[in-house]
Amino acid sequence: MRIIITGASRGIGRELYVRYQADGHEVIGTSRGGEGDLVALDVTKPEAFQVLKKAVGDAGVDLLICNAGIYPDKFEEMPSGYPAQMWAEAFAANVTGVFLTVQTLLANVQKAKGKIAIISSQMASQTRAPGGSYIYRASKAAALNLGRNLAADLAGDELAVGIYHPGWVRTDMGGSDGEIDAEASATGLIERFSALSMESTGCFETWDGREHPY
């Protein structure tokens, strides 16, 4: 398979990148700085997607994994926290960046009749709302909504779209108190992506295969 992974320099994205490569797939990964063999892509900058398109060319894409994202408001507090600029940066990365990734490579996915996987979070759920982290929660909820609507619009092309909670993972973003490591998350996500089909398009699932409440 030809697989594209955004945000592949660390954490879950890096583990997916390494695992798919080890399994013999052709993998193109991106990172903001373009470290090593990764394509430089800052998903908050629309003009940067020209570089991604050039790297992929006209080749078909079997699996597009939209993983790049940020969690800027982990330590923000009311009433003086959560500045407007932080909202703008988070939505640019976690929502607009996902849309522009799909838009840029949609023709490639269509060519291969491939799949699109969007990494959201359990923090996107409106039924699981313990408060705090307003920016991250709202942006991941928007990514979930985006994925659900893409699934509806792309059904006519028989392109499956799945949205996933990768688990609370021990990474720079998830922190040291996470419940699982990146290896376990990647193992589960790979299984989820493999199982994604037109029968399950629009799904919101956990890394270990459970349906997540919206």
mmCIF file of C-alpha atoms in Angstrom:
data_model
loop_
_atom_site.group_PDB
_atom_site.id
_atom_site.type_symbol
_atom_site.label_atom_id
_atom_site.label_comp_id
_atom_site.label_asym_id
_atom_site.label_seq_id
_atom_site.Cartn_x
_atom_site.Cartn_y
_atom_site.Cartn_z
ATOM 1 C CA MET A 1 0.000 0.000 0.000
ATOM 2 C CA ARG A 2 0.931 3.639 -0.400
ATOM 3 C CA ILE A 3 0.290 5.400 2.907
ATOM 4 C CA ILE A 4 0.517 9.081 3.858
ATOM 5 C CA ILE A 5 0.839 10.066 7.528
ATOM 6 C CA THR A 6 0.868 13.655 8.749
ATOM 7 C CA GLY A 7 2.621 14.424 12.020
ATOM 8 C CA ALA A 8 5.012 11.483 11.699
ATOM 9 C CA SER A 9 8.028 12.815 13.600
ATOM 10 C CA ARG A 10 7.033 11.615 17.067
ATOM 11 C CA GLY A 11 4.459 9.853 19.197
ATOM 12 C CA ILE A 12 1.700 7.856 17.545
ATOM 13 C CA GLY A 13 2.468 9.204 14.085
ATOM 14 C CA ARG A 14 6.075 8.099 14.304
ATOM 15 C CA GLU A 15 5.118 4.644 15.531
ATOM 16 C CA LEU A 16 2.640 4.209 12.677
ATOM 17 C CA TYR A 17 5.270 5.389 10.197
ATOM 18 C CA VAL A 18 7.892 2.932 11.450
ATOM 19 C CA ARG A 19 5.459 0.021 11.668
ATOM 20 C CA TYR A 20 4.051 0.461 8.181
ATOM 21 C CA GLN A 21 7.527 0.804 6.712
ATOM 22 C CA ALA A 22 8.658 -2.352 8.496
ATOM 23 C CA ASP A 23 5.695 -4.182 6.966
ATOM 24 C CA GLY A 24 6.922 -3.239 3.490
ATOM 25 C CA HIS A 25 4.490 -0.470 2.616
ATOM 26 C CA GLU A 26 5.449 2.710 0.768
ATOM 27 C CA VAL A 27 5.050 5.426 3.391
ATOM 28 C CA ILE A 28 5.335 9.182 3.107
ATOM 29 C CA GLY A 29 5.381 10.947 6.449
ATOM 30 C CA THR A 30 5.310 14.639 7.213
ATOM 31 C CA SER A 31 6.494 16.870 10.021
ATOM 32 C CA ARG A 32 6.639 20.591 10.556
ATOM 33 C CA GLY A 33 10.417 20.672 10.241
ATOM 34 C CA GLY A 34 10.851 17.928 7.632
ATOM 35 C CA GLU A 35 13.330 15.974 9.740
ATOM 36 C CA GLY A 36 15.226 13.129 8.102
ATOM 37 C CA ASP A 37 13.201 11.545 5.307
ATOM 38 C CA LEU A 38 9.964 13.293 6.283
ATOM 39 C CA VAL A 39 8.282 15.850 4.059
ATOM 40 C CA ALA A 40 8.205 19.350 5.549
ATOM 41 C CA LEU A 41 4.573 20.294 6.152
ATOM 42 C CA ASP A 42 3.215 22.861 8.569
ATOM 43 C CA VAL A 43 -0.483 22.071 8.319
ATOM 44 C CA THR A 44 -1.365 25.576 9.550
ATOM 45 C CA LYS A 45 0.092 27.124 6.384
ATOM 46 C CA PRO A 46 -2.057 26.564 3.267
ATOM 47 C CA GLU A 47 0.842 27.243 0.897
ATOM 48 C CA ALA A 48 2.854 24.396 2.462
ATOM 49 C CA PHE A 49 0.514 21.788 0.979
ATOM 50 C CA GLN A 50 2.048 22.352 -2.436
ATOM 51 C CA VAL A 51 5.127 20.546 -1.126
ATOM 52 C CA LEU A 52 3.044 17.583 0.013
ATOM 53 C CA LYS A 53 1.267 17.377 -3.340
ATOM 54 C CA LYS A 54 4.602 17.467 -5.153
ATOM 55 C CA ALA A 55 5.964 14.666 -2.948
ATOM 56 C CA VAL A 56 2.977 12.432 -3.676
ATOM 57 C CA GLY A 57 2.545 13.401 -7.326
ATOM 58 C CA ASP A 58 -0.234 11.678 -9.228
ATOM 59 C CA ALA A 59 0.180 8.350 -7.471
ATOM 60 C CA GLY A 60 -2.792 6.694 -5.832
ATOM 61 C CA VAL A 61 -3.007 6.777 -2.046
ATOM 62 C CA ASP A 62 -4.434 3.688 -0.339
ATOM 63 C CA LEU A 63 -4.541 5.156 3.169
ATOM 64 C CA LEU A 64 -4.382 8.798 4.246
ATOM 65 C CA ILE A 65 -3.864 9.236 7.995
ATOM 66 C CA CYS A 66 -4.523 12.762 9.276
ATOM 67 C CA ASN A 67 -2.611 12.675 12.541
ATOM 68 C CA ALA A 68 -0.929 16.083 12.888
ATOM 69 C CA GLY A 69 -2.324 18.160 15.737
ATOM 70 C CA ILE A 70 -1.564 20.241 18.817
ATOM 71 C CA TYR A 71 -2.832 20.483 22.401
ATOM 72 C CA PRO A 72 -1.965 24.043 23.416
ATOM 73 C CA ASP A 73 -4.286 24.665 26.368
ATOM 74 C CA LYS A 74 -3.403 21.808 28.703
ATOM 75 C CA PHE A 75 -2.489 24.192 31.514
ATOM 76 C CA GLU A 76 -4.800 27.131 30.784
ATOM 77 C CA GLU A 77 -7.201 28.340 33.458
ATOM 78 C CA MET A 78 -10.167 30.671 33.724
ATOM 79 C CA PRO A 79 -10.637 33.621 33.814
ATOM 80 C CA SER A 80 -7.472 34.885 32.151
ATOM 81 C CA GLY A 81 -6.408 31.861 30.063
ATOM 82 C CA TYR A 82 -7.400 30.550 26.642
ATOM 83 C CA PRO A 83 -6.295 33.563 24.553
ATOM 84 C CA ALA A 84 -7.878 34.104 21.152
ATOM 85 C CA GLN A 85 -4.620 33.433 19.316
ATOM 86 C CA MET A 86 -4.401 30.007 20.946
ATOM 87 C CA TRP A 87 -7.872 29.188 19.625
ATOM 88 C CA ALA A 88 -6.853 30.260 16.133
ATOM 89 C CA GLU A 89 -3.651 28.195 16.168
ATOM 90 C CA ALA A 90 -5.382 25.067 17.455
ATOM 91 C CA PHE A 91 -8.184 25.193 14.910
ATOM 92 C CA ALA A 92 -5.691 25.868 12.127
ATOM 93 C CA ALA A 93 -3.778 22.713 13.062
ATOM 94 C CA ASN A 94 -6.497 20.365 14.264
ATOM 95 C CA VAL A 95 -9.345 21.238 11.905
ATOM 96 C CA THR A 96 -8.305 23.314 8.902
ATOM 97 C CA GLY A 97 -5.102 21.291 8.625
ATOM 98 C CA VAL A 98 -7.095 18.069 8.407
ATOM 99 C CA PHE A 99 -9.404 19.505 5.760
ATOM 100 C CA LEU A 100 -6.535 20.852 3.652
ATOM 101 C CA THR A 101 -4.734 17.510 3.868
ATOM 102 C CA VAL A 102 -7.801 15.694 2.559
ATOM 103 C CA GLN A 103 -8.501 18.350 -0.063
ATOM 104 C CA THR A 104 -4.900 18.272 -1.325
ATOM 105 C CA LEU A 105 -4.757 14.497 -1.707
ATOM 106 C CA LEU A 106 -8.392 13.644 -2.446
ATOM 107 C CA ALA A 107 -7.718 12.902 -6.115
ATOM 108 C CA ASN A 108 -4.918 10.541 -5.065
ATOM 109 C CA VAL A 109 -7.202 8.702 -2.635
ATOM 110 C CA GLN A 110 -9.935 8.530 -5.270
ATOM 111 C CA LYS A 111 -7.481 7.069 -7.770
ATOM 112 C CA ALA A 112 -6.684 4.167 -5.427
ATOM 113 C CA LYS A 113 -10.218 3.911 -3.983
ATOM 114 C CA GLY A 114 -8.426 4.327 -0.691
ATOM 115 C CA LYS A 115 -9.391 5.205 2.871
ATOM 116 C CA ILE A 116 -9.103 8.273 5.086
ATOM 117 C CA ALA A 117 -8.388 8.027 8.818
ATOM 118 C CA ILE A 118 -8.725 11.088 11.051
ATOM 119 C CA ILE A 119 -7.162 11.019 14.504
ATOM 120 C CA SER A 120 -9.514 12.850 16.845
ATOM 121 C CA SER A 121 -9.856 12.113 20.573
ATOM 122 C CA GLN A 122 -12.286 10.961 23.216
ATOM 123 C CA MET A 123 -12.165 14.627 24.241
ATOM 124 C CA ALA A 124 -14.242 15.341 21.115
ATOM 125 C CA SER A 125 -17.241 13.610 22.641
ATOM 126 C CA GLN A 126 -20.147 15.820 23.694
ATOM 127 C CA THR A 127 -21.381 13.107 26.055
ATOM 128 C CA ARG A 128 -17.990 12.899 27.763
ATOM 129 C CA ALA A 129 -17.600 16.495 28.916
ATOM 130 C CA PRO A 130 -15.799 16.840 32.268
ATOM 131 C CA GLY A 131 -14.748 20.432 31.560
ATOM 132 C CA GLY A 132 -11.451 22.181 30.914
ATOM 133 C CA SER A 133 -9.170 22.075 27.854
ATOM 134 C CA TYR A 134 -11.829 23.994 25.978
ATOM 135 C CA ILE A 135 -9.709 24.697 22.929
ATOM 136 C CA TYR A 136 -8.468 21.157 22.399
ATOM 137 C CA ARG A 137 -11.891 19.644 23.073
ATOM 138 C CA ALA A 138 -13.631 22.025 20.680
ATOM 139 C CA SER A 139 -11.074 21.515 17.914
ATOM 140 C CA LYS A 140 -11.204 17.739 18.181
ATOM 141 C CA ALA A 141 -15.009 17.854 18.199
ATOM 142 C CA ALA A 142 -14.793 19.870 14.997
ATOM 143 C CA ALA A 143 -12.423 17.276 13.497
ATOM 144 C CA LEU A 144 -14.950 14.578 14.394
ATOM 145 C CA ASN A 145 -17.731 16.557 12.739
ATOM 146 C CA LEU A 146 -15.550 17.131 9.683
ATOM 147 C CA GLY A 147 -14.849 13.413 9.388
ATOM 148 C CA ARG A 148 -18.522 12.489 9.677
ATOM 149 C CA ASN A 149 -19.476 14.932 6.930
ATOM 150 C CA LEU A 150 -16.610 13.839 4.685
ATOM 151 C CA ALA A 151 -17.867 10.276 5.083
ATOM 152 C CA ALA A 152 -21.291 11.361 3.837
ATOM 153 C CA ASP A 153 -19.949 13.334 0.891
ATOM 154 C CA LEU A 154 -17.415 10.715 -0.206
ATOM 155 C CA ALA A 155 -19.750 7.736 0.069
ATOM 156 C CA GLY A 156 -20.682 8.163 -3.579
ATOM 157 C CA ASP A 157 -17.032 7.639 -4.492
ATOM 158 C CA GLU A 158 -16.903 4.571 -2.206
ATOM 159 C CA LEU A 159 -14.205 6.194 -0.082
ATOM 160 C CA ALA A 160 -14.423 5.163 3.573
ATOM 161 C CA VAL A 161 -13.641 7.690 6.302
ATOM 162 C CA GLY A 162 -13.028 6.738 9.928
ATOM 163 C CA ILE A 163 -12.492 8.906 12.993
ATOM 164 C CA TYR A 164 -10.498 7.520 15.910
ATOM 165 C CA HIS A 165 -9.613 8.020 19.549
ATOM 166 C CA PRO A 166 -6.034 6.744 19.769
ATOM 167 C CA GLY A 167 -6.161 6.177 23.507
ATOM 168 C CA TRP A 168 -4.634 8.221 26.287
ATOM 169 C CA VAL A 169 -1.084 7.630 25.160
ATOM 170 C CA ARG A 170 2.181 8.258 26.964
ATOM 171 C CA THR A 171 3.622 10.800 24.510
ATOM 172 C CA ASP A 172 4.750 14.425 24.668
ATOM 173 C CA MET A 173 1.124 15.405 24.051
ATOM 174 C CA GLY A 174 -0.526 12.807 26.270
ATOM 175 C CA GLY A 175 1.913 13.116 29.153
ATOM 176 C CA SER A 176 3.558 10.526 31.352
ATOM 177 C CA ASP A 177 0.310 9.475 33.052
ATOM 178 C CA GLY A 178 -1.192 8.009 29.874
ATOM 179 C CA GLU A 179 -2.881 4.626 30.019
ATOM 180 C CA ILE A 180 -1.054 3.018 27.071
ATOM 181 C CA ASP A 181 2.152 3.468 25.108
ATOM 182 C CA ALA A 182 2.492 4.473 21.461
ATOM 183 C CA GLU A 183 3.202 0.885 20.427
ATOM 184 C CA ALA A 184 -0.136 -0.360 21.801
ATOM 185 C CA SER A 185 -2.001 2.551 20.264
ATOM 186 C CA ALA A 186 -0.421 1.991 16.854
ATOM 187 C CA THR A 187 -1.183 -1.734 16.968
ATOM 188 C CA GLY A 188 -4.851 -1.055 17.616
ATOM 189 C CA LEU A 189 -5.112 1.753 15.095
ATOM 190 C CA ILE A 190 -3.556 -0.336 12.340
ATOM 191 C CA GLU A 191 -6.217 -2.972 12.985
ATOM 192 C CA ARG A 192 -8.945 -0.317 12.903
ATOM 193 C CA PHE A 193 -7.706 1.151 9.626
ATOM 194 C CA SER A 194 -7.542 -2.303 8.073
ATOM 195 C CA ALA A 195 -11.133 -3.038 9.130
ATOM 196 C CA LEU A 196 -12.495 0.319 7.891
ATOM 197 C CA SER A 197 -14.930 -0.198 5.026
ATOM 198 C CA MET A 198 -17.964 1.384 3.425
ATOM 199 C CA GLU A 199 -20.069 -0.506 5.951
ATOM 200 C CA SER A 200 -18.344 1.341 8.802
ATOM 201 C CA THR A 201 -17.613 4.689 7.139
ATOM 202 C CA GLY A 202 -18.235 7.635 9.448
ATOM 203 C CA CYS A 203 -17.399 5.533 12.500
ATOM 204 C CA PHE A 204 -15.995 7.065 15.692
ATOM 205 C CA GLU A 205 -14.010 4.272 17.326
ATOM 206 C CA THR A 206 -11.394 3.777 20.007
ATOM 207 C CA TRP A 207 -7.969 2.363 19.252
ATOM 208 C CA ASP A 208 -9.070 -1.020 20.662
ATOM 209 C CA GLY A 209 -12.202 -1.335 18.546
ATOM 210 C CA ARG A 210 -14.962 0.034 20.744
ATOM 211 C CA GLU A 211 -17.599 2.379 19.368
ATOM 212 C CA HIS A 212 -17.130 5.756 21.027
ATOM 213 C CA PRO A 213 -20.157 7.885 21.990
ATOM 214 C CA TYR A 214 -20.438 11.135 20.084
#
